[in-house]
């Protein structure tokens, strides 16, 4: 074995190593400016490196501000910026699709101690994240109610429904939909509700819709969108609330564009 | 509830819902819902994509990368909004 | 109108890249789309950031399809990280190829910069040292992009705030060599030239005079911000948040005086003004292009 260590790295390693140092220093202002940078005067200038640091921080914080405007209104611009700054150090965008950045922001907020007195904040962030996801989701025509009406009565309970790519639920112990709605105007209205809410985010065509479901339908919608059969979802809903009424609940979900196809027990699908 | 009773109940409930929707005339599905029961509220909202990389430069006038603590009480709406007894009392953050 | 980008990345340095019209173009801003479709302003082309249209569907694609049915399109990528040590992301290349196939843009361009590292995408354009190693890598990456997309791309000169001690190649020679090896064209950002020249104490006019203008398929213009560095020297920031500055416009006139009229984009991405303000900026550019054409005895036809 050759014990002599070759101290010169290959050019590719060198480039990669220096890039890593550059990236690390971008994200952590406590680190010194990377070695090897200079100016026309031949003197390294940390203020110039700070331009890159600032661009990264501002760019990512602005991306979060754009995706989470209600969270920002709730906590105020200064607090939001500080919270976002803490988040961007824990998670950078997975891809250059900057509109998709922040999928982990709600979970981060849930564990963010300075915001602990706003226990609904994370759920509002979940709703806003789903809004953008729905906005960019694939274009699919929602399944019309006629497809459901055509199902033989004895097959109804065994049916599974394929969720629309934009459709997703936020189930919250707080009035998350009402809080979100109250912040849509220039002035903040009083939330219409103080009760727990389950919200369906959908996009039947181009416009994203945010709909507060009747609370007795929440368990049904959640179970059904998770891929359970209609029968199992109805039973779960009845267990949670005996007042659950299947007909209006499923017609309502169809009308909101929650599904794209149905799968009958024999494996056939209809969209 | 056994499976057969369930199937029966589901089919009956659906038929009722569809029938009363049909009575309201040939309306698009969204309109049908209101006939059944108040199926929530549809809420508006719009935002769009941020500018791309290299276009978000704030120069050096606002140095946002620094984790400087702020002292002021937050100016957010959570401080005045009472949600189930929760009024936001955000804590100051340390740099 | 809808002729696609030149296919097959065969090196052809005598051939002008762009089939973009030799006109002023504007960056397409979502807040202006309705007004543009309603009023159909006479604009040479629109440019979009490719990454903003890499979602699966929805309003952005609907809007872009409407725009593309009426105007030529320049697709400008900000996320390929061509200058990085790491390999190009095959997933991102695939997204780009799908986008190009879907909208058949008249031009595709990207940056001489890197933006992605192990921890993720950094959302800014980072500089790289100019060495034989980075030159070989960038030329290879450009070639991969052209092979994957089936079209010849333009590579944009960067705005930079630092220099690398171990750079051994001049920026212009670097860009020229990448173009020579890969067959790509160049996108000359005149604002970037001013920003980098001031920041590195160079003469921006001398930079233009040395630039291989015959490789340029598109010009970018934008507004910069100004501050000072740690030594008290002027430091220009590529901010895209204001009108094109007077000195940059002078440099632009000098540029097209040498190159002849070229498709020219006005970038304004922050503090986006009304469409009317952007159209006025575009008109200023169109007038300069018309003057240059007239000076060359070949009047530019501004209206179809």
XYZ file of C-alpha atoms in Angstrom:
670
model
C 0.000 0.000 0.000
C 1.246 3.395 -0.910
C 1.099 5.479 2.240
C 2.182 8.657 0.543
C -0.801 10.960 0.372
C -1.079 12.933 -2.785
C -2.019 16.385 -1.596
C -2.972 17.713 -5.011
C -6.552 16.991 -5.859
C -7.680 16.363 -9.398
C -9.098 19.471 -11.073
C -12.647 18.135 -10.909
C -12.344 17.385 -7.194
C -10.810 20.763 -6.659
C -13.625 22.516 -8.464
C -16.233 20.480 -6.576
C -14.557 21.079 -3.222
C -14.377 24.794 -3.802
C -17.965 24.892 -4.964
C -18.948 23.108 -1.755
C -17.095 25.709 0.313
C -18.744 28.491 -1.667
C -22.205 26.974 -1.160
C -21.656 26.371 2.556
C -20.523 29.953 3.114
C -23.522 31.245 1.162
C -25.903 29.599 3.574
C -24.026 30.185 6.818
C -23.000 33.801 7.418
C -20.919 32.650 10.392
C -18.488 30.978 7.980
C -15.701 33.068 6.491
C -15.689 34.015 2.842
C -14.298 31.086 0.803
C -10.603 31.153 -0.023
C -9.464 31.979 -3.518
C -11.813 34.894 -4.180
C -10.332 38.264 -4.945
C -10.978 41.650 -6.530
C -9.276 43.760 -9.180
C -7.331 45.379 -6.377
C -6.063 41.947 -5.414
C -7.700 42.048 -2.010
C -10.494 39.710 -0.962
C -13.608 41.676 -0.029
C -16.220 39.963 2.172
C -18.744 42.646 1.267
C -18.664 41.482 -2.325
C -19.244 37.863 -1.312
C -22.123 39.169 0.805
C -23.922 40.150 -2.399
C -24.210 36.454 -3.284
C -25.217 35.565 0.272
C -27.865 38.212 0.148
C -29.166 37.183 -3.253
C -29.597 33.593 -2.092
C -31.319 34.588 1.152
C -33.557 37.233 -0.423
C -34.440 35.002 -3.348
C -35.489 32.087 -1.162
C -37.278 34.262 1.396
C -39.202 35.973 -1.408
C -40.191 32.606 -2.791
C -41.671 31.727 0.613
C -43.374 35.131 0.886
C -44.961 34.523 -2.510
C -46.211 31.069 -1.560
C -47.301 31.822 2.038
C -48.881 35.301 2.006
C -51.458 34.530 4.701
C -48.835 33.106 7.057
C -46.925 36.333 6.491
C -49.967 38.482 7.290
C -50.653 36.449 10.410
C -47.233 36.892 11.949
C -46.180 40.148 10.299
C -43.445 40.750 7.742
C -40.535 40.941 10.205
C -41.348 37.755 12.055
C -42.048 35.957 8.783
C -38.704 37.000 7.364
C -36.871 35.799 10.470
C -38.767 32.498 10.427
C -38.132 32.071 6.694
C -34.445 32.831 7.199
C -34.260 30.051 9.766
C -36.088 27.682 7.396
C -33.917 28.313 4.337
C -30.890 27.145 6.282
C -32.582 23.827 7.006
C -34.047 23.235 3.564
C -33.118 24.523 0.114
C -35.210 23.973 -3.001
C -34.941 20.405 -4.240
C -35.184 21.577 -7.853
C -34.929 24.887 -9.734
C -38.750 24.966 -9.774
C -38.883 27.735 -7.227
C -42.683 27.781 -7.027
C -42.478 24.326 -5.466
C -40.112 25.471 -2.716
C -41.480 25.269 0.814
C -43.256 21.909 0.932
C -41.581 21.397 4.318
C -42.381 24.868 5.639
C -45.572 23.831 7.471
C -43.782 21.082 9.401
C -40.978 23.494 10.197
C -43.489 26.026 11.531
C -45.152 23.345 13.657
C -41.858 22.877 15.478
C -40.852 26.525 15.501
C -40.895 27.559 19.148
C -41.247 31.354 18.723
C -44.557 30.749 16.884
C -45.920 28.230 19.395
C -48.647 30.639 20.522
C -50.159 30.494 17.017
C -51.021 26.782 16.895
C -53.025 27.115 13.652
C -50.121 28.696 11.748
C -48.765 25.382 10.446
C -52.188 24.362 9.113
C -52.541 27.686 7.307
C -49.127 27.005 5.762
C -50.324 23.525 4.722
C -53.318 25.094 3.022
C -51.177 27.655 1.193
C -48.701 24.967 0.082
C -51.585 22.912 -1.332
C -52.934 26.002 -3.091
C -49.739 26.424 -5.135
C -49.504 22.706 -5.734
C -53.058 22.765 -7.110
C -52.309 25.868 -9.190
C -49.512 24.028 -11.021
C -51.113 20.563 -11.018
C -51.708 18.643 -14.226
C -54.745 19.621 -16.287
C -57.357 16.908 -15.910
C -61.085 17.108 -16.477
C -62.892 16.235 -13.257
C -65.099 13.171 -13.361
C -68.731 14.161 -13.836
C -71.541 12.983 -11.609
C -73.067 10.959 -14.473
C -70.284 8.401 -14.075
C -71.342 7.847 -10.488
C -75.028 7.737 -11.332
C -74.313 4.969 -13.817
C -72.748 2.673 -11.224
C -74.925 -0.329 -10.311
C -76.239 0.043 -6.730
C -74.626 -3.209 -5.597
C -71.213 -2.033 -6.807
C -71.320 1.344 -5.129
C -69.734 0.328 -1.838
C -66.818 -1.411 -3.574
C -65.977 1.550 -5.775
C -62.691 3.440 -5.484
C -62.241 6.975 -6.762
C -59.038 8.369 -8.232
C -58.231 11.754 -6.740
C -57.776 14.692 -9.114
C -54.083 15.749 -9.224
C -54.992 19.105 -7.692
C -57.317 17.784 -4.982
C -56.074 17.566 -1.416
C -57.399 18.073 2.102
C -56.239 19.977 5.125
C -57.847 18.604 8.286
C -57.345 21.073 11.072
C -58.407 21.405 14.698
C -58.742 25.115 13.883
C -60.918 27.115 11.463
C -58.123 27.075 8.914
C -60.336 27.843 5.905
C -62.078 30.736 7.614
C -58.759 32.194 8.758
C -57.368 31.891 5.244
C -60.483 33.465 3.734
C -60.407 36.321 6.222
C -56.961 37.262 4.887
C -57.795 37.324 1.181
C -58.824 40.965 1.005
C -56.809 44.108 1.573
C -58.230 44.363 5.043
C -58.394 41.387 7.339
C -61.913 40.321 8.216
C -62.912 38.430 11.330
C -62.829 34.695 10.622
C -66.326 33.398 10.043
C -65.867 30.418 12.286
C -64.048 29.278 15.387
C -64.738 25.575 14.819
C -62.386 22.931 13.502
C -62.428 22.847 9.709
C -61.532 20.430 6.959
C -60.718 22.170 3.704
C -60.644 20.749 0.200
C -58.233 22.436 -2.196
C -59.080 21.647 -5.811
C -58.742 23.005 -9.319
C -61.498 21.729 -11.592
C -60.322 24.034 -14.371
C -57.883 26.956 -14.046
C -59.067 28.521 -10.810
C -57.979 27.011 -7.525
C -60.906 26.520 -5.168
C -60.686 26.331 -1.402
C -63.799 24.847 0.138
C -64.668 24.247 3.767
C -66.379 20.871 3.895
C -69.276 20.191 6.231
C -67.591 18.779 9.309
C -69.647 15.560 9.203
C -68.197 14.855 5.733
C -64.572 15.326 6.760
C -63.805 11.712 7.658
C -65.524 10.480 4.498
C -63.588 12.844 2.230
C -60.288 12.037 3.900
C -60.776 8.273 3.733
C -62.031 8.358 0.164
C -59.216 10.611 -1.106
C -56.736 8.307 0.608
C -57.893 5.535 -1.723
C -60.377 3.570 0.389
C -63.539 2.112 -1.108
C -66.720 4.145 -0.976
C -68.168 1.649 1.500
C -65.221 1.834 3.876
C -65.158 5.626 3.663
C -68.884 5.814 4.412
C -68.518 3.491 7.387
C -65.631 5.559 8.742
C -67.728 8.685 8.353
C -70.772 7.150 10.067
C -68.577 6.008 12.913
C -67.214 9.531 13.329
C -70.627 11.142 12.990
C -73.996 9.319 12.799
C -75.494 12.375 11.093
C -73.336 11.723 8.014
C -75.397 11.646 4.831
C -73.653 9.827 2.009
C -75.584 11.136 -0.999
C -75.010 14.875 -0.618
C -71.458 14.252 0.561
C -70.344 12.363 -2.526
C -72.303 14.549 -4.924
C -70.637 17.535 -3.295
C -67.131 16.106 -3.713
C -67.852 15.314 -7.362
C -69.125 18.835 -7.911
C -65.941 20.270 -6.445
C -63.845 18.330 -8.943
C -62.220 15.996 -6.458
C -61.942 12.965 -8.748
C -60.804 12.029 -12.223
C -61.801 8.380 -12.490
C -63.590 5.578 -10.730
C -62.455 2.008 -10.366
C -64.991 -0.744 -10.101
C -64.207 -3.944 -8.182
C -63.607 -5.947 -11.376
C -60.690 -3.681 -12.106
C -62.303 -1.691 -14.876
C -61.835 2.020 -14.649
C -63.932 4.758 -16.118
C -62.879 8.297 -16.695
C -74.277 -2.320 9.444
C -73.761 -5.321 7.150
C -72.490 -4.873 3.619
C -75.852 -5.360 2.013
C -77.577 -2.874 4.265
C -74.758 -0.459 3.630
C -74.970 -0.852 -0.148
C -78.698 -0.295 0.089
C -78.329 2.787 2.245
C -75.653 4.298 0.030
C -77.594 3.705 -3.161
C -80.753 5.173 -1.632
C -78.983 8.229 -0.293
C -77.244 8.814 -3.608
C -80.458 8.387 -5.577
C -82.176 10.965 -3.391
C -79.351 13.418 -3.785
C -79.201 12.941 -7.549
C -82.961 13.173 -7.910
C -83.301 16.426 -6.051
C -80.363 17.741 -8.029
C -82.128 16.704 -11.243
C -85.346 18.425 -10.141
C -83.430 21.662 -10.039
C -82.962 21.368 -13.788
C -79.991 20.679 -16.007
C -77.484 22.704 -14.051
C -73.759 22.208 -14.040
C -72.519 20.139 -11.165
C -71.245 23.107 -9.155
C -74.727 24.553 -9.054
C -76.269 21.289 -7.922
C -74.434 21.327 -4.692
C -76.156 24.343 -3.265
C -79.484 22.592 -3.680
C -78.469 19.784 -1.418
C -77.066 21.541 1.544
C -74.699 24.322 2.159
C -71.605 22.540 0.936
C -69.083 24.880 2.324
C -67.832 28.088 0.854
C -65.656 28.427 -2.182
C -62.898 30.854 -1.496
C -60.916 32.951 -3.901
C -57.190 33.508 -3.948
C -54.440 34.034 -6.452
C -50.713 34.096 -6.511
C -48.132 33.375 -9.131
C -44.617 32.357 -9.753
C -41.745 34.344 -8.385
C -39.058 35.714 -10.644
C -36.268 33.325 -11.495
C -32.760 32.926 -10.186
C -30.522 35.882 -10.680
C -33.425 38.264 -10.725
C -34.137 38.502 -7.024
C -31.162 40.630 -6.202
C -31.775 43.085 -3.417
C -28.302 44.502 -3.717
C -26.686 45.317 -0.443
C -29.251 47.791 0.790
C -31.138 45.162 2.736
C -28.835 42.473 4.041
C -31.355 39.733 4.602
C -28.922 36.905 4.977
C -27.910 38.049 8.433
C -29.756 36.377 11.265
C -30.194 39.604 13.148
C -32.661 39.417 15.999
C -35.633 41.742 15.929
C -37.150 43.273 18.983
C -40.456 44.768 17.952
C -43.760 43.105 18.717
C -44.937 41.491 15.483
C -47.345 43.515 13.403
C -49.246 40.430 12.285
C -52.955 39.805 12.503
C -52.570 36.823 14.820
C -51.980 39.173 17.740
C -55.515 40.530 17.567
C -57.367 37.529 16.181
C -58.959 35.317 18.817
C -59.110 31.747 17.537
C -60.527 29.405 20.164
C -58.888 31.405 22.882
C -55.546 31.590 21.049
C -54.209 35.071 20.606
C -50.773 35.052 19.017
C -47.960 36.105 21.329
C -44.949 35.612 19.098
C -41.662 35.389 20.898
C -38.732 37.593 19.998
C -36.145 35.666 18.038
C -32.507 35.450 18.830
C -30.052 35.899 16.037
C -43.829 32.788 -37.237
C -43.478 29.534 -35.373
C -40.237 28.266 -36.778
C -38.478 26.355 -34.046
C -34.996 26.803 -32.759
C -32.319 25.595 -35.097
C -31.972 21.885 -34.529
C -28.838 19.746 -34.502
C -25.967 21.255 -32.556
C -23.512 21.203 -35.402
C -20.900 23.889 -34.874
C -21.574 26.622 -37.368
C -20.008 29.831 -36.296
C -20.851 31.706 -39.470
C -24.531 31.227 -38.827
C -26.553 33.620 -36.663
C -28.331 31.624 -34.004
C -31.565 33.419 -33.598
C -34.705 33.164 -35.535
C -36.035 35.698 -33.065
C -37.068 38.834 -34.915
C -34.550 41.667 -34.847
C -36.747 43.679 -32.558
C -37.162 44.665 -28.937
C -38.636 41.957 -26.718
C -39.990 42.018 -23.199
C -39.954 39.628 -20.286
C -43.459 38.224 -19.880
C -44.873 39.036 -16.459
C -47.975 37.166 -15.234
C -49.621 40.422 -14.131
C -49.481 41.709 -17.736
C -50.748 38.664 -19.599
C -54.402 39.707 -19.742
C -53.574 43.214 -20.906
C -51.227 41.839 -23.565
C -53.845 39.426 -24.903
C -56.518 42.142 -24.849
C -54.490 44.931 -26.441
C -52.000 42.959 -28.579
C -49.123 45.422 -28.267
C -46.622 45.416 -31.119
C -43.713 43.662 -29.419
C -41.052 41.680 -31.261
C -41.045 38.739 -28.866
C -41.597 37.713 -25.285
C -39.121 35.940 -23.058
C -39.959 33.705 -20.103
C -37.902 31.923 -17.505
C -38.144 28.262 -18.393
C -38.401 27.110 -14.769
C -41.574 29.109 -14.158
C -43.308 26.966 -16.778
C -42.125 23.564 -15.622
C -45.209 22.877 -13.544
C -47.516 20.144 -14.831
C -50.391 22.371 -15.915
C -52.703 25.167 -14.928
C -52.885 28.886 -15.625
C -49.187 29.469 -16.446
C -49.320 27.041 -19.362
C -52.677 28.336 -20.557
C -51.283 31.881 -20.594
C -48.047 30.901 -22.319
C -49.915 28.950 -25.004
C -51.974 32.069 -25.758
C -48.854 34.226 -25.931
C -46.995 31.753 -28.147
C -49.905 31.670 -30.580
C -49.402 35.415 -31.120
C -45.742 36.223 -30.458
C -42.304 34.658 -30.937
C -40.908 33.200 -27.733
C -37.469 33.262 -26.191
C -37.028 30.614 -23.509
C -34.466 31.630 -20.919
C -33.307 29.055 -18.393
C -32.106 30.015 -14.926
C -31.624 26.607 -13.335
C -29.451 24.272 -15.414
C -26.296 25.039 -13.407
C -24.116 24.637 -16.487
C -21.026 25.935 -14.713
C -21.202 23.477 -11.817
C -18.673 20.744 -11.139
C -21.507 18.270 -10.710
C -23.150 16.648 -13.747
C -26.254 18.235 -15.226
C -29.497 17.034 -13.656
C -31.104 14.597 -16.118
C -34.521 15.322 -14.630
C -34.142 19.009 -15.282
C -32.876 18.387 -18.804
C -35.941 16.240 -19.447
C -38.251 18.991 -18.185
C -36.480 21.439 -20.463
C -36.788 19.176 -23.460
C -40.527 18.757 -22.857
C -40.965 22.511 -22.573
C -39.070 23.143 -25.823
C -41.067 20.450 -27.623
C -44.298 21.916 -26.345
C -43.723 25.592 -27.166
C -41.092 25.456 -29.951
C -39.379 28.674 -28.847
C -37.398 30.716 -31.362
C -34.478 30.773 -28.951
C -33.246 28.980 -25.847
C -30.586 30.505 -23.629
C -28.883 29.803 -20.305
C -26.149 31.234 -18.111
C -22.428 30.803 -17.618
C -22.948 30.169 -13.907
C -23.805 27.502 -11.364
C -26.762 27.404 -9.001
C -27.242 23.870 -7.682
C -25.211 22.145 -5.039
C -25.590 19.008 -2.892
C -27.990 20.717 -0.517
C -30.237 21.902 -3.300
C -30.906 24.774 -5.653
C -29.521 28.091 -4.413
C -31.687 30.359 -6.571
C -28.888 32.625 -7.704
C -26.269 32.577 -10.438
C -22.866 31.864 -8.902
C -19.573 32.623 -10.622
C -16.923 30.093 -11.615
C -13.190 30.317 -12.127
C -12.115 30.425 -15.759
C -9.597 27.606 -16.227
C -8.942 24.877 -18.801
C -10.800 22.462 -16.518
C -13.916 24.574 -16.143
C -13.811 25.399 -19.848
C -13.826 21.721 -20.763
C -16.668 21.067 -18.344
C -18.835 23.965 -19.486
C -18.327 23.073 -23.149
C -19.310 19.477 -22.366
C -22.380 20.592 -20.414
C -23.473 22.923 -23.215
C -23.062 20.083 -25.663
C -25.175 17.827 -23.426
C -27.896 20.469 -23.252
C -27.922 20.826 -27.022
C -28.001 17.065 -27.523
C -30.798 16.635 -24.984
C -32.967 19.451 -26.316
C -32.111 19.063 -29.968
C -31.507 22.762 -30.323
C -28.628 25.143 -30.411
C -28.514 27.257 -27.277
C -27.162 30.671 -26.424
C -24.851 31.048 -23.426
C -25.035 34.317 -21.493
C -22.101 36.273 -20.092
C -22.490 36.697 -16.305
C -22.517 39.674 -14.002
C -19.999 38.999 -11.234
C -18.965 40.586 -7.955
C -15.786 38.627 -7.233
C -12.809 37.316 -9.193
C -11.054 33.973 -8.730
C -7.377 33.939 -7.929
C -6.809 30.883 -10.087
C -8.642 32.035 -13.195
C -6.268 31.674 -16.115
C -8.570 32.506 -19.013
C -10.123 35.831 -19.869
C -13.946 35.774 -19.765
C -14.354 36.659 -23.437
C -11.849 34.014 -24.505
C -13.660 31.538 -22.257
C -17.061 32.257 -23.832
C -15.570 32.234 -27.319
C -13.916 28.872 -26.678
C -17.134 27.343 -25.289
C -18.958 28.518 -28.403
C -16.209 27.190 -30.655
C -16.137 23.766 -28.992
C -19.863 23.248 -28.486
C -21.283 25.126 -31.433
C -23.509 27.188 -29.169
C -24.249 30.852 -29.737
C -23.857 33.612 -27.185
C -26.301 35.870 -25.437
C -24.654 39.216 -24.774
C -26.078 40.888 -21.674
C -24.889 44.476 -22.040
C -25.972 45.345 -18.514
C -23.885 42.428 -17.241
C -20.941 43.779 -19.214
C -21.309 47.156 -17.488
C -21.797 45.570 -14.055
C -18.784 43.267 -14.343
C -16.575 45.896 -16.003
C -17.196 48.469 -13.278
C -16.875 45.834 -10.550
C -13.552 44.591 -11.922
C -12.188 47.968 -13.075
C -12.328 47.184 -16.776
C -13.403 49.307 -19.726
C -16.875 48.106 -20.820
C -16.399 49.508 -24.336
C -13.161 47.605 -24.720
C -15.006 44.465 -23.560
C -17.608 44.932 -26.308
C -14.882 45.648 -28.867
C -13.213 42.335 -28.046
C -16.434 40.294 -27.825
C -17.109 37.828 -30.681
C -20.257 39.643 -31.791
C -20.758 37.340 -34.769
C -21.709 34.610 -32.286
C -24.365 36.716 -30.567
C -27.979 35.698 -31.131
C -29.643 37.945 -28.578
C -28.865 40.956 -26.420
C -30.165 41.568 -22.898
C -30.623 44.990 -21.315
C -31.624 45.735 -17.714
C -31.210 48.227 -14.915
C -28.512 47.949 -12.282
C -28.259 49.136 -8.682
C -25.186 50.830 -7.328
C -23.367 50.627 -4.023
C -19.741 50.577 -2.841
C -17.583 47.651 -1.816
C -15.359 47.246 1.226
C -12.606 49.294 -0.413
C -14.989 52.126 -1.215
C -15.022 51.298 -4.947
C -18.205 51.435 -7.021
C -20.007 48.117 -6.916
C -22.806 47.594 -9.438
C -25.536 45.046 -8.741
C -27.454 43.297 -11.527
C -30.845 44.149 -10.053
C -33.406 44.035 -12.917
C -35.557 46.479 -10.974
C -35.434 49.717 -12.966
C -35.188 51.212 -16.438
C -32.019 50.613 -18.460
C -29.403 53.104 -17.194
C -28.084 55.769 -19.561
C -24.521 54.404 -19.590
C -25.780 50.903 -20.413
C -27.921 52.271 -23.228
C -24.882 54.092 -24.622
C -22.947 50.839 -24.432
C -25.837 49.131 -26.219
C -25.743 51.690 -29.056
C -22.011 51.112 -29.315
C -22.651 47.356 -29.428
C -25.224 47.341 -32.208
C -23.115 49.929 -34.029
C -20.525 47.153 -34.312
C -22.723 44.047 -34.530
C -25.640 45.438 -36.452
C -29.209 45.147 -35.172
C -29.902 42.091 -32.980
C -32.945 40.806 -31.086
C -32.855 42.736 -27.823
C -34.650 41.928 -24.594
C -35.463 44.444 -21.890
C -35.445 42.647 -18.517
C -37.379 44.106 -15.609
C -38.145 41.471 -12.986
C -38.356 43.306 -9.652
C -40.693 46.191 -8.838
C -42.337 45.380 -12.156
C -43.943 48.534 -13.605
C -47.066 48.854 -15.728
C -47.038 47.352 -19.203
C -47.029 50.908 -20.607
C -43.670 51.604 -18.962
C -42.210 48.382 -20.343
C -43.562 49.193 -23.813
C -41.881 52.599 -23.647
C -38.572 50.872 -22.846
C -39.124 48.514 -25.778
C -39.940 51.432 -28.074
C -36.681 53.079 -27.142
C -34.847 49.906 -28.154
C -36.851 49.512 -31.369
C -36.001 53.079 -32.312
C -32.302 52.390 -31.771
C -32.522 49.232 -33.875
C -34.326 51.144 -36.650
C -31.698 53.897 -36.578
C -28.913 51.359 -36.828
C -30.640 49.615 -39.728
C -31.153 52.915 -41.503
C -27.533 53.808 -40.930
C -26.613 50.555 -42.630
C -28.954 51.322 -45.522
C -31.340 48.506 -44.725
C -34.360 50.027 -42.999
C -35.835 47.823 -40.285
C -39.474 46.969 -40.789
C -41.095 47.520 -37.403
C -44.619 46.587 -38.336
C -45.720 43.559 -40.236
